[in-house]
Amino acid sequence: MRDHITISEVGPRDGLQNCKGVMPTDLKKRWITALYEAGIREIEVGSFVPPKLFPQLADTAEMVAHAKTLSGLRVLALVPNLRGAQGAIAAGVDAMGFPLSVSETHSRKNLRQTHDQAVENVRQIAGLIAEQPEHSRPSFEGALSTAFGCSIEGVIKEKAVLRLAERLVEAGVDELGLSDTVGYANPVQVKRLIRRTRDVAGADRVKSVHLHNTYGQGLANAFAAWEEGIETFDSSLGGLGGCPASPGASGNIVTEDMVQMFHAMGVETGVDMDKLIATRAFLEEGLPGEAIYGFTPNAGLPKHMVA
């Protein structure tokens, strides 16, 4: 168990991609800056995907350029293929993630790729990264989506997760992330799958989890992952997000509630809660009518806690 963890804010990508409205570029830049000033040091600022499919993310290259002006911020972006990786590298990201769904049905729907096609894309992206100057190579994470279940296929066998984990490592990823894309996970399952994935991929490669709160188990699952030594936790301001390719998948863990939980346990995040809660104003301004969530912002900090 770690006494300091990293909160990776995914709202500017995973959150916005599921919203009907499009946040203005200038407001999005101000939001990212405000998150940084609140102490967030890792932000997934967008995804290099076709603007026609996701107009909410059409300005991702501009978001990367802006985020790179914030000293000490680790700038992430999602890439679905080699072309997306080329765009991410040209923009100057620090890290990129490739989402490979363990559910092949979901993979076909989300990426329009079979497992074999996706693994080949990963191999090509790893080769592209290796061609870059050593000092400017972004790290590369393979995100095992629907690892805990799928709203299309249902139960996902753990051996399928482990086999794809092995294939991603063989194809050249630096790290693996376990993603509960539809919020089906439970704490016992989270602990077991982290351990088993580390057994086949190496403990040094399994460092992050991406958990959804569809069935209200997001924080319990995050706690279970922390007990297993996970160091990076994805979350989204106001609980924005979901998966357009997954029926019934609702939002991510609320960043404000995640930070509150860890602070209450004495675990450092580097985040100032008052400043973090204040950044919700950007969602209210840029996404009028969009539902945002969070117990902590509504209840306020407990009296015994210091922001």
CSV table of C-alpha atoms in Angstrom, one decimal:
chain,number,residue,atom,x,y,z
A,1,MET,CA,0.0,0.0,0.0
A,2,ARG,CA,1.3,3.4,-1.0
A,3,ASP,CA,1.3,6.6,1.1
A,4,HIS,CA,1.3,8.8,-2.1
A,5,ILE,CA,-0.7,8.1,-5.2
A,6,THR,CA,-1.3,9.9,-8.5
A,7,ILE,CA,-4.7,11.0,-9.6
A,8,SER,CA,-4.9,11.0,-13.4
A,9,GLU,CA,-7.7,13.3,-14.5
A,10,VAL,CA,-9.4,11.9,-17.6
A,11,GLY,CA,-12.3,14.4,-17.8
A,12,PRO,CA,-11.0,16.3,-20.8
A,13,ARG,CA,-11.0,13.0,-22.8
A,14,ASP,CA,-13.2,10.3,-21.4
A,15,GLY,CA,-15.5,12.8,-19.8
A,16,LEU,CA,-16.1,15.1,-22.8
A,17,GLN,CA,-16.3,12.3,-25.4
A,18,ASN,CA,-19.6,11.2,-23.8
A,19,CYS,CA,-21.1,14.6,-23.6
A,20,LYS,CA,-23.6,16.0,-26.1
A,21,GLY,CA,-22.2,19.5,-25.9
A,22,VAL,CA,-18.8,20.6,-27.1
A,23,MET,CA,-16.8,22.6,-24.6
A,24,PRO,CA,-15.2,25.7,-26.3
A,25,THR,CA,-11.4,25.4,-26.8
A,26,ASP,CA,-10.5,28.4,-24.8
A,27,LEU,CA,-12.6,27.3,-21.8
A,28,LYS,CA,-11.1,23.8,-22.0
A,29,LYS,CA,-7.6,25.3,-21.8
A,30,ARG,CA,-8.6,27.3,-18.8
A,31,TRP,CA,-10.1,24.2,-17.2
A,32,ILE,CA,-6.9,22.2,-17.7
A,33,THR,CA,-4.9,25.1,-16.2
A,34,ALA,CA,-7.2,25.2,-13.2
A,35,LEU,CA,-6.9,21.4,-12.7
A,36,TYR,CA,-3.1,21.9,-12.7
A,37,GLU,CA,-3.2,24.8,-10.3
A,38,ALA,CA,-5.3,22.5,-8.0
A,39,GLY,CA,-2.4,20.1,-7.9
A,40,ILE,CA,-3.3,17.5,-10.6
A,41,ARG,CA,-0.1,16.4,-12.3
A,42,GLU,CA,-1.4,14.0,-14.8
A,43,ILE,CA,-4.2,14.8,-17.3
A,44,GLU,CA,-5.5,12.9,-20.3
A,45,VAL,CA,-6.2,15.9,-22.5
A,46,GLY,CA,-7.9,14.3,-25.4
A,47,SER,CA,-7.8,11.6,-28.1
A,48,PHE,CA,-6.4,11.6,-31.6
A,49,VAL,CA,-9.6,10.3,-33.3
A,50,PRO,CA,-11.5,11.5,-36.4
A,51,PRO,CA,-13.2,14.9,-35.5
A,52,LYS,CA,-16.4,13.7,-37.4
A,53,LEU,CA,-16.8,10.9,-34.9
A,54,PHE,CA,-15.9,12.9,-31.8
A,55,PRO,CA,-16.2,16.7,-32.4
A,56,GLN,CA,-15.7,17.2,-28.6
A,57,LEU,CA,-12.0,16.1,-29.1
A,58,ALA,CA,-11.3,17.8,-32.4
A,59,ASP,CA,-8.9,20.3,-30.7
A,60,THR,CA,-6.7,17.6,-29.0
A,61,ALA,CA,-3.4,18.7,-30.6
A,62,GLU,CA,-4.1,22.3,-29.4
A,63,MET,CA,-4.9,20.9,-25.9
A,64,VAL,CA,-1.5,19.0,-25.8
A,65,ALA,CA,0.3,22.2,-26.9
A,66,HIS,CA,-1.3,24.2,-24.1
A,67,ALA,CA,-0.8,21.5,-21.5
A,68,LYS,CA,2.9,21.2,-22.3
A,69,THR,CA,3.3,24.8,-21.1
A,70,LEU,CA,2.4,23.7,-17.6
A,71,SER,CA,5.7,22.7,-15.9
A,72,GLY,CA,5.7,19.2,-14.4
A,73,LEU,CA,2.4,18.1,-15.9
A,74,ARG,CA,2.4,14.6,-17.5
A,75,VAL,CA,0.3,15.0,-20.6
A,76,LEU,CA,-1.6,11.9,-21.9
A,77,ALA,CA,-3.7,11.2,-25.0
A,78,LEU,CA,-5.6,8.2,-26.2
A,79,VAL,CA,-4.7,6.7,-29.7
A,80,PRO,CA,-6.8,4.1,-31.5
A,81,ASN,CA,-4.4,3.3,-34.3
A,82,LEU,CA,-1.0,4.2,-35.9
A,83,ARG,CA,-2.4,7.4,-37.5
A,84,GLY,CA,-3.5,8.6,-34.1
A,85,ALA,CA,-0.1,7.8,-32.6
A,86,GLN,CA,1.6,9.8,-35.3
A,87,GLY,CA,-0.6,12.7,-34.4
A,88,ALA,CA,0.2,12.3,-30.7
A,89,ILE,CA,3.9,12.1,-31.2
A,90,ALA,CA,3.8,15.2,-33.5
A,91,ALA,CA,1.9,17.1,-30.8
A,92,GLY,CA,4.5,16.1,-28.2
A,93,VAL,CA,2.6,14.0,-25.6
A,94,ASP,CA,4.4,12.5,-22.7
A,95,ALA,CA,2.4,9.3,-22.8
A,96,MET,CA,-0.2,7.6,-25.0
A,97,GLY,CA,-2.7,4.9,-24.3
A,98,PHE,CA,-4.2,2.3,-26.6
A,99,PRO,CA,-7.5,0.9,-25.5
A,100,LEU,CA,-7.8,-2.8,-26.4
A,101,SER,CA,-11.1,-4.3,-25.3
A,102,VAL,CA,-10.9,-7.9,-24.0
A,103,SER,CA,-14.4,-8.3,-25.3
A,104,GLU,CA,-13.8,-8.7,-29.0
A,105,THR,CA,-17.4,-7.6,-29.7
A,106,HIS,CA,-16.7,-4.4,-27.9
A,107,SER,CA,-13.4,-4.0,-29.7
A,108,ARG,CA,-15.1,-4.3,-33.1
A,109,LYS,CA,-17.7,-1.7,-32.0
A,110,ASN,CA,-15.4,0.7,-30.3
A,111,LEU,CA,-12.2,0.5,-32.5
A,112,ARG,CA,-13.5,-1.4,-35.5
A,113,GLN,CA,-10.7,-3.8,-35.0
A,114,THR,CA,-10.4,-7.5,-34.1
A,115,HIS,CA,-7.9,-8.5,-31.5
A,116,ASP,CA,-5.4,-9.4,-34.1
A,117,GLN,CA,-5.8,-6.1,-35.9
A,118,ALA,CA,-5.5,-4.2,-32.6
A,119,VAL,CA,-2.3,-6.0,-31.5
A,120,GLU,CA,-0.8,-5.3,-34.9
A,121,ASN,CA,-1.6,-1.6,-34.4
A,122,VAL,CA,0.1,-1.8,-31.1
A,123,ARG,CA,3.2,-3.4,-32.6
A,124,GLN,CA,3.4,-0.7,-35.3
A,125,ILE,CA,3.0,2.1,-32.7
A,126,ALA,CA,5.7,0.6,-30.5
A,127,GLY,CA,7.9,0.6,-33.6
A,128,LEU,CA,7.1,4.2,-34.3
A,129,ILE,CA,8.0,5.2,-30.8
A,130,ALA,CA,11.3,3.3,-31.0
A,131,GLU,CA,12.2,5.4,-34.1
A,132,GLN,CA,12.0,8.6,-32.1
A,133,PRO,CA,14.9,10.3,-30.4
A,134,GLU,CA,15.4,8.6,-27.0
A,135,HIS,CA,14.8,11.8,-25.0
A,136,SER,CA,11.5,12.4,-26.6
A,137,ARG,CA,9.9,9.0,-26.7
A,138,PRO,CA,6.4,9.0,-25.1
A,139,SER,CA,5.6,6.1,-22.8
A,140,PHE,CA,3.1,3.6,-24.1
A,141,GLU,CA,0.3,2.0,-22.1
A,142,GLY,CA,-2.0,-0.8,-23.3
A,143,ALA,CA,-5.3,-0.3,-21.6
A,144,LEU,CA,-7.2,-3.6,-21.2
A,145,SER,CA,-10.8,-2.4,-21.5
A,146,THR,CA,-13.8,-4.4,-20.4
A,147,ALA,CA,-11.4,-6.5,-18.3
A,148,PHE,CA,-14.0,-7.0,-15.6
A,149,GLY,CA,-17.0,-7.5,-17.7
A,150,CYS,CA,-18.8,-6.3,-20.8
A,151,SER,CA,-22.4,-5.0,-21.2
A,152,ILE,CA,-22.5,-6.7,-24.7
A,153,GLU,CA,-20.8,-10.1,-24.0
A,154,GLY,CA,-21.3,-10.3,-20.3
A,155,VAL,CA,-18.8,-12.3,-18.3
A,156,ILE,CA,-15.2,-11.9,-19.4
A,157,LYS,CA,-12.9,-14.8,-18.6
A,158,GLU,CA,-9.8,-13.9,-16.7
A,159,LYS,CA,-7.7,-16.1,-18.9
A,160,ALA,CA,-8.7,-13.9,-21.9
A,161,VAL,CA,-7.4,-10.8,-20.0
A,162,LEU,CA,-4.2,-12.5,-19.2
A,163,ARG,CA,-3.6,-13.7,-22.8
A,164,LEU,CA,-4.1,-10.2,-24.2
A,165,ALA,CA,-1.9,-8.8,-21.5
A,166,GLU,CA,0.9,-11.1,-22.6
A,167,ARG,CA,0.3,-10.2,-26.3
A,168,LEU,CA,0.4,-6.5,-25.5
A,169,VAL,CA,3.7,-6.9,-23.7
A,170,GLU,CA,5.1,-8.9,-26.6
A,171,ALA,CA,3.9,-6.2,-29.0
A,172,GLY,CA,5.9,-3.5,-27.1
A,173,VAL,CA,3.8,-1.6,-24.6
A,174,ASP,CA,5.7,-0.2,-21.5
A,175,GLU,CA,2.8,-0.5,-19.1
A,176,LEU,CA,-0.6,-2.2,-18.7
A,177,GLY,CA,-3.8,-0.6,-17.3
A,178,LEU,CA,-6.8,-2.5,-16.2
A,179,SER,CA,-10.1,-0.8,-17.2
A,180,ASP,CA,-13.6,-1.5,-15.8
A,181,THR,CA,-15.2,0.1,-18.8
A,182,VAL,CA,-18.8,-0.6,-17.7
A,183,GLY,CA,-18.5,-0.7,-13.9
A,184,TYR,CA,-19.1,-4.4,-13.4
A,185,ALA,CA,-16.0,-5.0,-11.1
A,186,ASN,CA,-16.1,-5.8,-7.4
A,187,PRO,CA,-13.2,-5.5,-4.9
A,188,VAL,CA,-12.4,-9.2,-4.7
A,189,GLN,CA,-12.2,-9.4,-8.5
A,190,VAL,CA,-10.1,-6.3,-8.7
A,191,LYS,CA,-7.5,-7.7,-6.3
A,192,ARG,CA,-7.4,-11.1,-8.0
A,193,LEU,CA,-7.0,-9.7,-11.5
A,194,ILE,CA,-4.3,-7.3,-10.6
A,195,ARG,CA,-2.3,-10.1,-9.0
A,196,ARG,CA,-2.8,-12.5,-11.9
A,197,THR,CA,-2.0,-9.8,-14.5
A,198,ARG,CA,1.2,-9.0,-12.7
A,199,ASP,CA,2.1,-12.7,-12.6
A,200,VAL,CA,2.1,-12.9,-16.4
A,201,ALA,CA,3.2,-9.3,-17.3
A,202,GLY,CA,5.5,-8.3,-14.4
A,203,ALA,CA,4.6,-6.2,-11.3
A,204,ASP,CA,6.5,-3.2,-12.7
A,205,ARG,CA,4.1,-3.0,-15.7
A,206,VAL,CA,0.7,-3.0,-14.0
A,207,LYS,CA,0.5,0.4,-12.3
A,208,SER,CA,-2.9,1.9,-13.1
A,209,VAL,CA,-6.6,1.3,-13.0
A,210,HIS,CA,-9.5,2.9,-14.8
A,211,LEU,CA,-12.7,2.3,-12.9
A,212,HIS,CA,-16.3,3.3,-13.5
A,213,ASN,CA,-19.0,3.8,-11.0
A,214,THR,CA,-22.0,2.4,-12.8
A,215,TYR,CA,-23.1,0.2,-9.9
A,216,GLY,CA,-21.7,2.4,-7.1
A,217,GLN,CA,-18.6,0.3,-6.4
A,218,GLY,CA,-16.0,2.6,-7.9
A,219,LEU,CA,-14.4,3.8,-4.7
A,220,ALA,CA,-14.5,0.3,-3.1
A,221,ASN,CA,-12.7,-1.0,-6.2
A,222,ALA,CA,-10.1,1.9,-6.0
A,223,PHE,CA,-9.5,1.0,-2.4
A,224,ALA,CA,-8.9,-2.6,-3.3
A,225,ALA,CA,-6.5,-1.6,-6.0
A,226,TRP,CA,-4.6,0.6,-3.6
A,227,GLU,CA,-4.2,-2.3,-1.2
A,228,GLU,CA,-2.6,-4.1,-4.1
A,229,GLY,CA,-0.1,-1.3,-4.6
A,230,ILE,CA,-1.6,0.4,-7.6
A,231,GLU,CA,-0.1,3.9,-7.9
A,232,THR,CA,-2.2,5.7,-10.5
A,233,PHE,CA,-6.0,6.1,-10.5
A,234,ASP,CA,-8.0,7.5,-13.3
A,235,SER,CA,-11.0,9.6,-12.4
A,236,SER,CA,-13.1,12.4,-13.9
A,237,LEU,CA,-14.2,15.7,-12.5
A,238,GLY,CA,-17.9,15.6,-11.7
A,239,GLY,CA,-18.0,12.0,-12.7
A,240,LEU,CA,-18.3,12.8,-16.4
A,241,GLY,CA,-17.8,10.0,-18.8
A,242,GLY,CA,-18.9,6.6,-19.9
A,243,CYS,CA,-18.4,4.6,-23.0
A,244,PRO,CA,-20.3,5.4,-26.2
A,245,ALA,CA,-19.8,1.8,-27.4
A,246,SER,CA,-21.1,0.2,-24.2
A,247,PRO,CA,-24.9,0.2,-23.6
A,248,GLY,CA,-25.6,1.3,-20.0
A,249,ALA,CA,-22.1,2.3,-19.1
A,250,SER,CA,-22.2,5.5,-17.0
A,251,GLY,CA,-19.5,7.7,-15.6
A,252,ASN,CA,-16.1,7.5,-14.1
A,253,ILE,CA,-15.3,7.8,-10.4
A,254,VAL,CA,-15.8,11.4,-9.3
A,255,THR,CA,-12.3,12.9,-8.9
A,256,GLU,CA,-13.5,15.0,-6.0
A,257,ASP,CA,-14.7,11.9,-4.1
A,258,MET,CA,-11.6,9.9,-5.0
A,259,VAL,CA,-9.3,12.6,-3.6
A,260,GLN,CA,-11.5,13.0,-0.5
A,261,MET,CA,-11.3,9.2,0.2
A,262,PHE,CA,-7.5,9.1,-0.1
A,263,HIS,CA,-7.0,12.2,2.0
A,264,ALA,CA,-9.3,10.8,4.7
A,265,MET,CA,-7.0,7.7,4.8
A,266,GLY,CA,-3.9,9.8,5.1
A,267,VAL,CA,-2.7,9.1,1.5
A,268,GLU,CA,-1.2,12.1,-0.3
A,269,THR,CA,-2.4,13.1,-3.7
A,270,GLY,CA,-0.9,16.6,-4.0
A,271,VAL,CA,-4.3,18.0,-4.7
A,272,ASP,CA,-5.9,21.0,-3.0
A,273,MET,CA,-9.6,20.1,-2.5
A,274,ASP,CA,-11.0,23.6,-2.4
A,275,LYS,CA,-9.3,24.5,-5.7
A,276,LEU,CA,-10.3,21.2,-7.2
A,277,ILE,CA,-14.0,21.7,-6.3
A,278,ALA,CA,-13.8,25.2,-7.7
A,279,THR,CA,-12.9,23.8,-11.2
A,280,ARG,CA,-16.4,22.4,-11.5
A,281,ALA,CA,-17.4,25.9,-12.5
A,282,PHE,CA,-15.8,25.2,-15.9
A,283,LEU,CA,-18.2,22.2,-16.5
A,284,GLU,CA,-21.2,24.3,-15.5
A,285,GLU,CA,-20.2,27.0,-17.9
A,286,GLY,CA,-19.0,24.9,-20.8
A,287,LEU,CA,-21.5,22.1,-20.6
A,288,PRO,CA,-24.8,23.6,-19.6
A,289,GLY,CA,-27.5,21.0,-18.9
A,290,GLU,CA,-24.9,18.2,-18.5
A,291,ALA,CA,-25.3,16.3,-15.3
A,292,ILE,CA,-22.3,16.4,-13.0
A,293,TYR,CA,-22.0,14.4,-9.8
A,294,GLY,CA,-20.1,14.2,-6.5
A,295,PHE,CA,-20.9,13.6,-2.9
A,296,THR,CA,-18.0,15.7,-1.6
A,297,PRO,CA,-18.9,18.9,-3.5
A,298,ASN,CA,-22.5,18.6,-2.3
A,299,ALA,CA,-21.7,17.8,1.3
A,300,GLY,CA,-18.6,19.9,1.8
A,301,LEU,CA,-15.4,18.8,3.5
A,302,PRO,CA,-15.7,17.2,6.9
A,303,LYS,CA,-14.9,19.5,9.8
A,304,HIS,CA,-11.8,17.6,10.8
A,305,MET,CA,-10.3,17.8,7.4
A,306,VAL,CA,-8.0,20.5,6.1
A,307,ALA,CA,-8.1,21.3,2.4
